[in-house]
Amino acid sequence: MKQSMTFIPTLREVPAGADVKSHQLLLRAGYIRQTASGIYSFLPLGKKVLRKVEEIVREEMDNAGAAELLMPALQQSELWKESGRWATYGPELMRLNDRHDREFALGATHEEVIMSLVRDEIKSYKKLPLTLYQIQNKFRDEKRPRFGLLRGREFIMKDAYSFHSSFESLDETYEKLFEAYCKIFERCGLNFRAVIADSGAMGGKDTHEFMVLSDIGEDIIAYSDSSDYAANIEMAEVVDHYTVSEEKEEELEKVSTPNQRTIEDVSVFLNKESSQCVKSLLFKVDEEYVLVLSRGDHEINDIKVKNYLNAKVVELASASETKAVFGCEVGSIGPISINKDIRVIADNAVKYMTNAVTGANEDGYHYVNVNISRDVTAIGFADLRFIKEGDPSPDGQGKILFAKGIEVGHVFKLGTRYSAAMNGTYLDENGRAKEIIMGCYGIGVSRTLAAIAEQYNDENGLLWPSNLTPFDLHLIPINMKDEAQKTLTEELYQQLKQHRYDVLMDDRAERPGVKFADSDLIGLPIRITVGKKAGEGIVEVKVRKTGEMLEVKKEELLDTIQNLFETLA
Ligand code: ATP
Ligand code: MG
């Protein structure tokens, strides 16, 4: 492709409002342009990389036995009403009316559409299992679109859905697609982890998120320093690894702690460690009050509280609610001698605290020498806290470290959530109607592209891995008006194309400095410069990643390039 004939609007300055590297560079190198908040055009270079990412996704999905289809982006509200999500999906769903005032949504996801397709066509167990996928634009009116393609309002997703007559079959497909996802992200050259995630409101069982490790990630991952264990911090289990102290249990005593409200205040005032203080928080759990205890240096994880109590809604009680229940300020509450109707639960670590400090349910007073098992009756212990760095990895191997991650993919066992709501049944071997069991699997294709750009760049621009680069080679004549340079450039351009290289030739009448700066920004793996030695048939070859530079005779150019690509792969 001749550069004069394509559209690569590069920018020298960092555009305002672009906070992360990938967003800045994709804009500056002319890969994308924003048309409205969170809505982007892929310019020719961006489109070429996008196709390569999509091709990797397609190959691995096809290999895993999934078949591609394409569903409409425009979806009638009736289907969403059947699943119940018309009411629950919230403002992220872009809704609109047609000329007859019928309600539609722009697809944020396609469980409803695909369930309606499958339930109408798949009547027998003989047609199961079945896995279908598409690559398509999705619409979500995100509250905070940001970081360019990483969180858009219109973005490209690969979404797959699998259908089964048994949970074993779902497990098998889940496993297969899990493997396919690993291959996809490996082929994209990404440093990623598959992490155990929260199945949350979707009500499913197994679910994993694929996270690219990155400082700009919005999620925190807890991972083992010596195995491949990784989980979203909300989900990471804290094993009961604490030890019993040798200390003798002392007699419970109430002490005055005037104006000491926080764990920090109290521990300093009483000359104790925060790990010797019990933190007491009052939660409202499905309209009942529950007092939850943890060690002062630990944080209660309300998702764990919710799962332990099998509750629907768990929220911290307000200061005024707490005062109404305990008759004192939030900072003075504790588990001793409280109303028997209030259930008390504690994180496992609390069980091992000896002679601890708690609030005395009276402003300005605390108890010391509290021994929970002795002093509080009817208490339940469980893992209720957030994991911390340095905690043992739940798989028994190594210690936990934290990293930030960008979610690029998500696999999820849905079970019968949609078939039950939408009457998706098939007939089993005995002719009985059964609900179809389902799984769903998403990859943010445009987000993946941005995650790759985020990982592959330097101070001069992008640095594409050779399997994802928009063009293989950047061919740059210094001066197209020089006859020898022009002739050699044209000759090499034809020859390289014949050898199946995808070549971008900078035939523009720009100064060499401009051409080189643009070339570094665009980030193709190998640059061939045709300059002063063109008359002797000599060109300069530069490797973008390493800066390595070679003078090469035109007869040796093909071999040189082939060797360089082999070392880059
Ligand atoms: P997030 O927590 O980042 O909002 P999600 O849990 O809403 O993601 P899913 O519904 O699981 O995402 O969608 C599947 C995939 O689509 C995600 O793993 C992610 O890679 C991608 N994705 C989701 N929302 C966006 C967005 N606003 N812009 C770009 N990609 C997105
Ligand atoms: Mg989201």
Coordinates of C-alpha atoms and ligand atoms in Angstrom, one line a residue:
M1 CA 0.0 0.0 0.0
K2 CA 1.3 3.4 -0.9
Q3 CA 1.1 5.8 2.0
S4 CA -0.2 8.6 -0.2
M5 CA -3.3 6.5 -1.0
T6 CA -4.3 5.5 2.4
F7 CA -5.4 7.5 5.5
I8 CA -2.9 7.7 8.4
P9 CA -3.5 11.0 10.2
T10 CA -0.6 11.1 12.7
L11 CA -0.3 13.7 15.5
R12 CA 2.8 15.1 17.1
E13 CA 1.2 16.1 20.3
V14 CA -0.5 14.0 22.9
P15 CA -4.3 14.6 22.5
A16 CA -6.0 16.1 25.4
G17 CA -8.0 13.7 27.5
A18 CA -6.1 10.6 26.5
D19 CA -4.6 9.4 29.8
V20 CA -3.2 6.0 29.0
K21 CA -0.4 5.0 26.6
S22 CA -2.6 2.8 24.3
H23 CA -5.2 5.5 23.8
Q24 CA -2.6 8.2 23.2
L25 CA -0.6 6.1 20.7
L26 CA -3.5 4.7 18.8
L27 CA -4.7 8.3 18.3
R28 CA -1.3 9.8 17.5
A29 CA -0.3 7.0 15.1
G30 CA -3.6 7.4 13.2
Y31 CA -5.2 4.0 14.1
I32 CA -8.4 5.3 15.6
R33 CA -10.5 8.5 15.9
Q34 CA -13.2 9.4 18.4
T35 CA -16.5 10.5 17.0
A36 CA -18.3 10.9 20.4
S37 CA -17.5 9.9 23.9
G38 CA -16.7 6.2 24.0
I39 CA -17.4 5.8 20.2
Y40 CA -14.5 5.3 17.8
S41 CA -13.8 4.8 14.1
F42 CA -11.1 2.3 13.2
L43 CA -9.0 4.0 10.5
P44 CA -7.2 1.8 7.9
L45 CA -4.3 0.8 10.2
G46 CA -6.6 0.1 13.2
K47 CA -8.9 -1.9 11.0
K48 CA -6.0 -4.1 9.8
V49 CA -4.9 -4.9 13.3
L50 CA -8.5 -5.5 14.3
R51 CA -8.8 -8.1 11.5
K52 CA -5.7 -9.9 12.7
V53 CA -7.0 -10.1 16.3
E54 CA -10.4 -11.3 15.0
E55 CA -8.7 -13.9 12.8
I56 CA -6.9 -15.3 15.8
V57 CA -10.2 -15.4 17.7
R58 CA -12.0 -17.1 14.8
E59 CA -9.3 -19.8 14.3
E60 CA -9.3 -20.8 17.9
M61 CA -13.1 -20.7 18.3
D62 CA -13.5 -22.8 15.1
N63 CA -10.8 -25.2 16.4
A64 CA -12.7 -25.6 19.7
G65 CA -15.8 -26.7 17.7
A66 CA -17.8 -23.4 17.7
A67 CA -19.7 -22.2 14.6
E68 CA -19.8 -18.6 13.7
L69 CA -23.1 -16.8 13.0
L70 CA -24.2 -13.1 13.1
M71 CA -27.2 -11.9 15.0
P72 CA -28.8 -8.5 14.7
A73 CA -27.6 -5.7 16.9
L74 CA -31.1 -4.3 17.1
Q75 CA -33.2 -6.3 19.5
Q76 CA -36.9 -6.1 20.3
S77 CA -37.8 -5.4 24.0
E78 CA -40.1 -8.5 24.1
L79 CA -37.2 -10.8 24.4
W80 CA -35.6 -8.8 27.2
K81 CA -39.0 -8.7 29.0
E82 CA -39.2 -12.5 28.8
S83 CA -35.8 -12.9 30.5
G84 CA -36.6 -10.2 33.0
R85 CA -33.6 -8.0 32.0
W86 CA -35.6 -5.2 30.4
A87 CA -36.4 -4.1 34.0
T88 CA -33.0 -5.0 35.6
Y89 CA -30.3 -4.2 33.1
G90 CA -30.4 -0.5 33.9
P91 CA -29.2 2.6 32.0
E92 CA -26.3 0.8 30.3
L93 CA -28.8 -0.7 27.9
M94 CA -29.3 1.7 25.0
R95 CA -33.0 1.8 24.3
L96 CA -34.9 3.3 21.4
N97 CA -38.3 3.2 19.7
D98 CA -39.2 2.5 16.1
R99 CA -41.6 4.6 14.0
H100 CA -44.5 2.5 15.4
D101 CA -43.4 3.3 18.9
R102 CA -42.2 -0.3 19.5
E103 CA -39.4 -0.6 22.0
F104 CA -35.9 -1.9 21.0
A105 CA -32.5 -2.0 22.5
L106 CA -29.1 -2.0 20.8
G107 CA -27.5 -5.3 21.8
A108 CA -25.3 -5.1 24.9
T109 CA -25.1 -8.9 24.9
H110 CA -27.1 -11.6 23.1
E111 CA -28.3 -14.2 25.6
E112 CA -32.0 -13.4 24.8
V113 CA -31.6 -13.3 21.0
I114 CA -29.7 -16.6 20.9
M115 CA -32.0 -18.3 23.3
S116 CA -35.0 -17.4 21.2
L117 CA -33.2 -18.7 18.1
V118 CA -32.2 -22.0 19.7
R119 CA -35.4 -22.7 21.5
D120 CA -37.3 -22.4 18.3
E121 CA -35.0 -24.7 16.3
I122 CA -33.5 -27.2 18.7
K123 CA -36.2 -29.6 19.8
S124 CA -34.2 -32.8 20.5
Y125 CA -31.3 -33.8 22.7
K126 CA -29.8 -35.2 19.5
K127 CA -28.9 -31.7 18.4
L128 CA -27.0 -30.9 21.6
P129 CA -24.3 -29.9 22.5
L130 CA -24.0 -26.8 20.3
T131 CA -21.7 -23.8 20.5
L132 CA -22.3 -20.7 18.4
Y133 CA -20.4 -17.4 18.3
Q134 CA -20.3 -14.1 16.6
I135 CA -18.0 -11.1 16.4
Q136 CA -20.0 -7.9 16.5
N137 CA -20.4 -4.4 17.8
K138 CA -22.0 -4.2 21.2
F139 CA -23.5 -1.1 22.8
R140 CA -23.4 -0.2 26.5
D141 CA -24.0 3.3 27.7
E142 CA -21.1 3.1 30.2
K143 CA -21.2 5.6 33.1
R144 CA -17.5 6.4 32.6
P145 CA -16.3 5.6 29.1
R146 CA -12.6 6.0 29.2
F147 CA -9.1 4.9 28.2
G148 CA -10.2 4.9 24.5
L149 CA -11.0 1.4 23.2
L150 CA -10.6 -0.1 26.7
R151 CA -14.0 1.1 27.9
G152 CA -16.2 2.3 25.0
R153 CA -19.9 2.7 24.6
E154 CA -19.8 0.9 21.2
F155 CA -17.2 -1.8 21.1
I156 CA -16.4 -5.1 19.4
M157 CA -17.1 -8.3 21.2
K158 CA -16.7 -11.9 20.4
D159 CA -19.6 -13.6 22.2
A160 CA -20.2 -17.3 22.3
Y161 CA -23.0 -19.4 23.7
S162 CA -23.1 -23.1 24.3
F163 CA -26.2 -25.3 24.8
H164 CA -26.3 -28.7 26.6
S165 CA -28.4 -31.5 27.8
S166 CA -26.2 -32.2 30.9
F167 CA -23.9 -30.3 33.2
E168 CA -21.1 -32.7 32.3
S169 CA -21.4 -31.6 28.7
L170 CA -21.3 -27.9 29.8
D171 CA -18.2 -28.7 31.9
E172 CA -16.5 -30.2 28.8
T173 CA -17.2 -27.3 26.5
Y174 CA -16.2 -24.8 29.3
E175 CA -12.9 -26.6 29.6
K176 CA -12.4 -26.5 25.8
L177 CA -13.2 -22.8 25.4
F178 CA -11.1 -22.0 28.5
E179 CA -8.1 -23.6 26.6
A180 CA -9.1 -21.8 23.4
Y181 CA -9.0 -18.5 25.3
C182 CA -5.6 -19.2 26.7
K183 CA -4.4 -19.8 23.1
I184 CA -6.0 -16.7 21.8
F185 CA -4.4 -14.4 24.5
E186 CA -1.0 -16.2 24.1
R187 CA -1.1 -15.6 20.3
C188 CA -1.9 -12.0 21.0
G189 CA 1.3 -11.9 23.0
L190 CA -0.4 -10.8 26.2
N191 CA 0.8 -11.3 29.8
F192 CA -2.5 -12.6 31.2
R193 CA -4.0 -14.7 34.0
A194 CA -7.2 -16.7 34.1
V195 CA -8.7 -15.6 37.4
I196 CA -11.6 -17.1 39.5
A197 CA -14.3 -14.5 39.4
D198 CA -17.6 -13.7 41.2
S199 CA -20.6 -15.2 39.6
G200 CA -22.6 -12.4 41.2
A201 CA -26.1 -11.6 40.1
M202 CA -26.0 -13.9 37.1
G203 CA -26.5 -16.8 39.5
G204 CA -24.1 -19.2 37.7
K205 CA -21.5 -21.4 39.2
D206 CA -18.1 -21.5 37.7
T207 CA -16.8 -18.4 36.1
H208 CA -13.3 -17.1 35.1
E209 CA -12.1 -13.8 33.9
F210 CA -9.1 -13.4 31.7
M211 CA -7.0 -10.5 32.9
V212 CA -4.1 -8.8 31.2
L213 CA -1.7 -7.7 33.9
S214 CA -1.3 -3.9 33.6
D215 CA -0.9 -1.0 36.0
I216 CA -3.9 0.7 34.4
G217 CA -6.2 -2.2 35.1
E218 CA -9.4 -1.5 37.0
D219 CA -9.5 -4.9 38.7
I220 CA -7.2 -6.3 41.4
I221 CA -6.0 -9.8 41.1
A222 CA -4.7 -11.9 43.9
Y223 CA -2.2 -14.4 42.5
S224 CA 0.3 -16.9 43.9
D225 CA 4.0 -16.2 43.6
S226 CA 4.6 -19.9 43.0
S227 CA 1.7 -21.5 41.2
D228 CA -0.9 -20.4 38.5
Y229 CA -3.5 -19.7 41.2
A230 CA -5.2 -16.4 40.5
A231 CA -8.5 -14.9 41.7
N232 CA -10.4 -11.6 41.8
I233 CA -9.6 -10.3 45.3
E234 CA -13.3 -10.4 46.1
M235 CA -13.3 -14.1 45.5
A236 CA -9.8 -15.2 46.8
E237 CA -10.3 -17.6 49.7
V238 CA -8.3 -16.9 52.9
V239 CA -7.4 -20.3 54.4
D240 CA -7.6 -20.7 58.1
H241 CA -3.8 -20.6 58.6
Y242 CA -3.6 -18.7 61.9
T243 CA -1.9 -20.0 65.0
V244 CA -3.0 -20.1 68.6
S245 CA -1.1 -17.7 70.8
E246 CA 0.7 -18.9 74.0
E247 CA -0.6 -16.0 75.9
K248 CA -2.6 -16.7 79.1
E249 CA -6.3 -15.4 79.0
E250 CA -6.7 -12.5 81.3
E251 CA -9.9 -11.3 83.0
L252 CA -12.3 -9.1 81.0
E253 CA -12.0 -5.4 81.9
K254 CA -13.8 -2.3 80.8
V255 CA -11.5 0.7 80.3
S256 CA -12.1 4.4 79.6
T257 CA -11.1 5.5 76.1
P258 CA -12.4 9.1 75.8
N259 CA -12.8 10.3 72.2
Q260 CA -11.1 7.3 70.7
R261 CA -13.2 6.2 67.8
T262 CA -11.2 4.4 65.1
I263 CA -9.2 1.2 65.4
E264 CA -6.1 3.4 64.9
D265 CA -7.0 5.8 67.7
V266 CA -7.8 3.1 70.1
S267 CA -4.8 0.9 69.4
V268 CA -2.5 3.9 69.9
F269 CA -4.3 5.0 73.1
L270 CA -4.2 1.5 74.6
N271 CA -0.7 0.8 73.3
K272 CA -1.8 -2.2 71.3
E273 CA -1.3 -3.3 67.7
S274 CA -4.3 -2.9 65.4
S275 CA -4.2 -6.7 65.0
Q276 CA -5.0 -7.0 68.7
C277 CA -8.2 -4.9 68.3
V278 CA -11.5 -6.4 67.0
K279 CA -13.3 -4.4 64.4
S280 CA -17.1 -4.6 64.7
L281 CA -19.3 -3.6 61.9
L282 CA -23.1 -3.7 61.8
F283 CA -24.6 -5.0 58.5
K284 CA -28.2 -5.1 57.3
V285 CA -28.6 -8.5 55.8
D286 CA -32.0 -8.9 54.0
E287 CA -33.6 -6.5 56.6
E288 CA -32.0 -8.3 59.6
Y289 CA -29.0 -6.9 61.6
V290 CA -25.8 -8.9 61.8
L291 CA -22.7 -7.9 63.7
V292 CA -19.6 -8.9 61.7
L293 CA -16.2 -9.0 63.4
S294 CA -12.7 -9.0 62.0
R295 CA -9.2 -8.3 63.2
G296 CA -8.4 -4.6 63.2
D297 CA -5.8 -4.9 60.4
H298 CA -8.2 -6.9 58.2
E299 CA -11.1 -5.8 55.9
I300 CA -14.5 -7.4 55.9
N301 CA -15.5 -8.6 52.4
D302 CA -19.3 -8.2 52.1
I303 CA -19.5 -10.6 49.1
K304 CA -18.2 -13.4 51.5
V305 CA -20.7 -12.3 54.1
K306 CA -23.4 -12.5 51.6
N307 CA -22.4 -15.9 50.4
Y308 CA -21.9 -17.2 53.9
L309 CA -25.4 -16.1 55.0
N310 CA -26.9 -17.1 51.7
A311 CA -28.4 -13.6 51.6
K312 CA -29.7 -11.5 48.7
V313 CA -28.7 -8.0 49.9
V314 CA -25.9 -7.1 52.3
E315 CA -25.2 -3.5 53.2
L316 CA -23.4 -1.7 56.0
A317 CA -25.9 -0.2 58.4
S318 CA -25.8 3.6 58.6
A319 CA -24.5 5.5 61.6
S320 CA -28.0 6.4 62.7
E321 CA -29.2 2.8 62.4
T322 CA -26.2 1.6 64.3
K323 CA -26.8 4.1 67.1
A324 CA -30.5 3.1 67.2
V325 CA -29.5 -0.6 67.7
F326 CA -26.5 -0.1 70.1
G327 CA -27.2 3.2 71.7
C328 CA -23.7 4.4 71.0
E329 CA -21.5 5.7 68.1
V330 CA -20.2 3.4 65.4
G331 CA -16.7 3.4 66.8
S332 CA -17.8 2.1 70.2
I333 CA -19.8 -1.0 69.3
G334 CA -18.8 -4.5 70.1
P335 CA -20.1 -8.1 70.5
I336 CA -20.2 -8.4 74.3
S337 CA -23.5 -8.5 76.2
I338 CA -25.6 -7.4 73.2
N339 CA -29.2 -8.0 72.3
K340 CA -29.6 -11.8 71.7
D341 CA -31.6 -11.1 68.5
I342 CA -28.5 -9.8 66.8
R343 CA -26.6 -12.5 65.1
V344 CA -22.8 -12.3 65.5
I345 CA -20.4 -13.8 63.0
A346 CA -16.6 -13.4 62.8
D347 CA -13.8 -13.9 60.4
N348 CA -11.7 -17.0 61.3
A349 CA -8.8 -14.8 62.4
V350 CA -10.8 -13.5 65.3
K351 CA -11.0 -17.0 66.9
Y352 CA -7.3 -16.9 67.4
M353 CA -7.1 -13.5 69.1
T354 CA -6.1 -13.5 72.8
N355 CA -6.8 -10.7 75.2
A356 CA -8.2 -8.5 72.4
V357 CA -9.8 -5.0 72.5
T358 CA -13.5 -4.4 71.5
G359 CA -15.9 -1.6 71.8
A360 CA -18.0 -1.7 75.0
N361 CA -21.3 -0.4 73.4
E362 CA -20.9 2.8 75.4
D363 CA -19.3 5.9 74.1
G364 CA -15.8 6.5 75.5
Y365 CA -15.3 2.9 76.7
H366 CA -13.7 -0.3 75.4
Y367 CA -13.2 -3.8 76.8
V368 CA -9.7 -5.2 77.0
N369 CA -8.7 -8.8 77.6
V370 CA -11.6 -10.0 75.3
N371 CA -11.4 -13.7 74.4
I372 CA -14.1 -14.1 71.8
S373 CA -14.8 -17.8 72.3
R374 CA -15.0 -17.3 76.1
D375 CA -16.8 -14.0 76.2
V376 CA -19.2 -14.2 73.2
T377 CA -21.6 -17.0 73.0
A378 CA -23.5 -18.1 69.8
I379 CA -20.9 -16.9 67.3
G380 CA -20.2 -18.3 63.9
F381 CA -16.7 -18.3 62.3
A382 CA -15.9 -18.3 58.6
D383 CA -13.6 -16.8 56.0
L384 CA -15.2 -13.3 55.8
R385 CA -12.3 -11.0 54.9
F386 CA -10.4 -9.8 51.9
I387 CA -7.1 -11.6 51.2
K388 CA -3.9 -9.5 51.8
E389 CA -0.5 -9.7 50.1
G390 CA 1.6 -12.2 52.0
D391 CA -1.3 -14.4 52.9
P392 CA -0.8 -18.1 51.9
S393 CA -2.1 -19.0 48.5
P394 CA -5.4 -21.0 48.8
D395 CA -4.0 -23.8 46.7
G396 CA -1.3 -24.4 49.3
Q397 CA 1.5 -23.2 47.1
G398 CA 3.4 -20.0 47.9
K399 CA 2.2 -16.6 49.0
I400 CA -0.3 -14.1 47.6
L401 CA 0.7 -11.1 45.6
F402 CA -1.5 -8.4 44.0
A403 CA -1.6 -7.1 40.5
K404 CA -3.9 -4.9 38.5
G405 CA -5.7 -6.4 35.5
I406 CA -7.6 -5.5 32.4
E407 CA -10.5 -7.9 31.8
V408 CA -10.2 -9.1 28.2
G409 CA -12.4 -12.2 28.4
H410 CA -15.0 -13.9 30.6
V411 CA -16.3 -17.5 30.6
F412 CA -19.4 -18.3 32.5
K413 CA -21.5 -21.4 33.3
L414 CA -25.0 -19.9 33.1
G415 CA -26.9 -23.1 33.8
T416 CA -30.7 -22.8 33.1
R417 CA -31.0 -19.0 33.9
Y418 CA -32.3 -18.2 30.4
S419 CA -33.9 -21.4 29.4
A420 CA -36.1 -21.3 32.6
A421 CA -37.1 -17.7 32.0
M422 CA -37.7 -18.0 28.3
N423 CA -39.0 -21.5 28.0
G424 CA -36.0 -23.0 26.3
T425 CA -36.6 -26.7 26.4
Y426 CA -35.7 -29.8 24.4
L427 CA -37.0 -33.4 24.5
D428 CA -34.7 -35.9 26.2
E429 CA -34.3 -39.6 25.3
N430 CA -37.6 -40.4 27.0
G431 CA -39.5 -37.6 25.3
R432 CA -39.6 -35.5 28.4
A433 CA -39.2 -31.7 28.1
K434 CA -36.0 -30.5 29.9
E435 CA -34.5 -27.0 30.2
I436 CA -31.5 -26.3 28.0
I437 CA -28.3 -25.8 30.0
M438 CA -26.2 -22.9 28.8
G439 CA -22.7 -21.4 29.0
C440 CA -21.6 -18.0 27.7
Y441 CA -18.1 -16.8 26.7
G442 CA -17.1 -13.2 25.8
I443 CA -13.9 -11.6 24.5
G444 CA -13.6 -7.8 24.2
V445 CA -11.9 -7.8 20.8
S446 CA -11.4 -4.0 20.6
R447 CA -10.3 -4.0 24.2
T448 CA -7.8 -6.7 23.5
L449 CA -6.4 -4.7 20.7
A450 CA -5.9 -1.8 23.1
A451 CA -4.4 -4.1 25.7
I452 CA -1.8 -5.2 23.1
A453 CA -1.0 -1.6 22.3
E454 CA -0.7 -0.9 26.0
Q455 CA 1.8 -3.7 26.4
Y456 CA 3.8 -3.1 23.2
N457 CA 5.1 0.4 22.9
D458 CA 8.1 2.6 23.7
E459 CA 8.7 6.4 24.0
N460 CA 8.6 6.7 20.2
G461 CA 5.5 4.9 19.5
L462 CA 3.9 1.5 19.0
L463 CA 5.8 -1.8 18.6
W464 CA 3.6 -4.5 17.1
P465 CA 4.4 -8.1 17.5
S466 CA 5.0 -9.4 14.0
N467 CA 1.8 -11.5 13.8
L468 CA -0.4 -8.5 14.6
T469 CA 1.3 -5.7 12.8
P470 CA -0.9 -3.8 10.3
F471 CA 1.9 -4.1 7.6
D472 CA 5.0 -6.2 7.8
L473 CA 7.4 -3.7 6.3
H474 CA 7.8 0.0 6.1
L475 CA 9.6 0.9 2.9
I476 CA 10.8 4.5 3.1
P477 CA 12.6 6.3 0.2
I478 CA 14.3 9.4 1.6
N479 CA 13.7 11.4 -1.5
M480 CA 11.2 10.3 -4.2
K481 CA 12.5 13.0 -6.6
D482 CA 15.9 11.2 -6.7
E483 CA 15.7 8.9 -9.7
A484 CA 17.9 6.1 -8.3
Q485 CA 16.0 6.1 -5.0
K486 CA 12.6 6.1 -6.8
T487 CA 13.6 3.2 -9.1
L488 CA 15.0 1.1 -6.4
T489 CA 12.0 1.7 -4.1
E490 CA 9.6 0.7 -6.8
E491 CA 11.6 -2.4 -7.6
L492 CA 11.8 -3.5 -4.0
Y493 CA 8.1 -2.7 -3.4
Q494 CA 7.1 -5.1 -6.3
Q495 CA 9.6 -7.7 -5.2
L496 CA 8.6 -7.7 -1.5
K497 CA 4.9 -7.9 -2.5
Q498 CA 5.5 -10.8 -4.7
H499 CA 7.1 -12.6 -1.8
R500 CA 3.9 -12.0 0.2
Y501 CA 5.1 -9.3 2.4
D502 CA 2.5 -6.7 3.3
V503 CA 4.4 -3.4 2.6
L504 CA 3.6 0.1 3.5
M505 CA 5.6 2.4 1.2
D506 CA 6.0 6.0 2.2
D507 CA 5.9 7.8 -1.1
R508 CA 4.9 11.1 0.4
A509 CA 6.8 14.3 -0.3
E510 CA 7.7 14.8 3.3
R511 CA 11.0 15.5 5.0
P512 CA 12.9 12.4 6.1
G513 CA 12.5 13.5 9.8
V514 CA 8.7 13.5 9.4
K515 CA 8.7 10.1 7.7
F516 CA 10.9 8.5 10.4
A517 CA 8.9 10.0 13.3
D518 CA 5.7 8.7 11.7
S519 CA 7.3 5.4 11.0
D520 CA 8.3 5.0 14.7
L521 CA 4.8 6.0 15.8
I522 CA 3.1 3.5 13.5
G523 CA 5.5 0.8 14.8
L524 CA 5.9 -1.8 12.0
P525 CA 8.5 -4.4 13.0
I526 CA 11.0 -3.7 10.2
R527 CA 11.8 -0.5 8.3
I528 CA 13.7 -0.4 5.0
T529 CA 15.2 3.0 4.1
V530 CA 16.2 3.7 0.5
G531 CA 18.7 6.6 0.6
K532 CA 22.0 7.8 -0.7
K533 CA 23.4 4.4 -1.5
A534 CA 20.4 3.5 -3.7
G535 CA 22.7 3.9 -6.8
E536 CA 24.9 1.1 -5.4
G537 CA 21.9 -1.1 -4.7
I538 CA 22.3 -0.7 -0.9
V539 CA 19.5 0.0 1.6
E540 CA 19.3 0.3 5.3
V541 CA 17.2 -2.1 7.4
K542 CA 16.1 -1.2 10.9
V543 CA 14.4 -3.4 13.5
R544 CA 11.9 -1.2 15.3
K545 CA 12.0 -3.1 18.6
T546 CA 15.8 -3.2 19.1
G547 CA 16.9 -0.3 17.0
E548 CA 19.4 -2.7 15.3
M549 CA 20.5 -1.2 12.0
L550 CA 22.0 -3.0 9.0
E551 CA 23.2 -2.0 5.5
V552 CA 22.0 -4.6 3.1
K553 CA 22.6 -5.2 -0.6
K554 CA 19.3 -5.5 -2.5
E555 CA 20.1 -9.1 -3.6
E556 CA 20.4 -10.1 0.1
L557 CA 17.4 -8.2 1.3
L558 CA 14.8 -11.0 1.2
D559 CA 17.1 -13.4 3.2
T560 CA 17.9 -10.7 5.7
I561 CA 14.3 -9.9 6.3
Q562 CA 13.3 -13.5 6.6
N563 CA 16.0 -14.1 9.2
L564 CA 14.9 -11.0 11.1
F565 CA 11.3 -12.1 11.2
E566 CA 12.4 -15.5 12.5
T567 CA 14.2 -13.9 15.4
L568 CA 11.3 -11.6 16.1
A569 CA 8.7 -14.4 16.2
Ligands
ATP1 P1 -16.4 -4.7 32.7 O1 -16.4 -5.3 34.1 O2 -15.0 -4.3 32.3 O3 -17.4 -3.7 32.5 P2 -18.1 -6.8 31.9 O4 -18.1 -7.7 33.0 O5 -19.3 -5.9 31.8 O6 -16.8 -6.0 31.8 P3 -18.9 -8.8 30.0 O7 -20.3 -8.5 30.1 O8 -18.4 -10.1 30.6 O9 -18.0 -7.6 30.5 O10 -18.4 -8.7 28.5 C1 -17.4 -9.6 27.9 C2 -16.1 -8.8 27.5 O11 -16.4 -7.6 26.8 C3 -15.4 -8.3 28.7 O12 -14.5 -9.3 29.2 C4 -14.6 -7.2 28.1 O13 -13.4 -7.7 27.6 C5 -15.5 -6.6 27.0 N1 -16.1 -5.4 27.4 C6 -17.1 -5.2 28.3 N2 -17.5 -3.9 28.4 C7 -16.7 -3.2 27.5 C8 -16.6 -1.9 27.1 N3 -17.4 -1.0 27.7 N4 -15.6 -1.5 26.2 C9 -14.8 -2.5 25.7 N5 -14.9 -3.8 26.0 C10 -15.8 -4.2 26.9
MG2 MG -19.4 -3.8 32.2

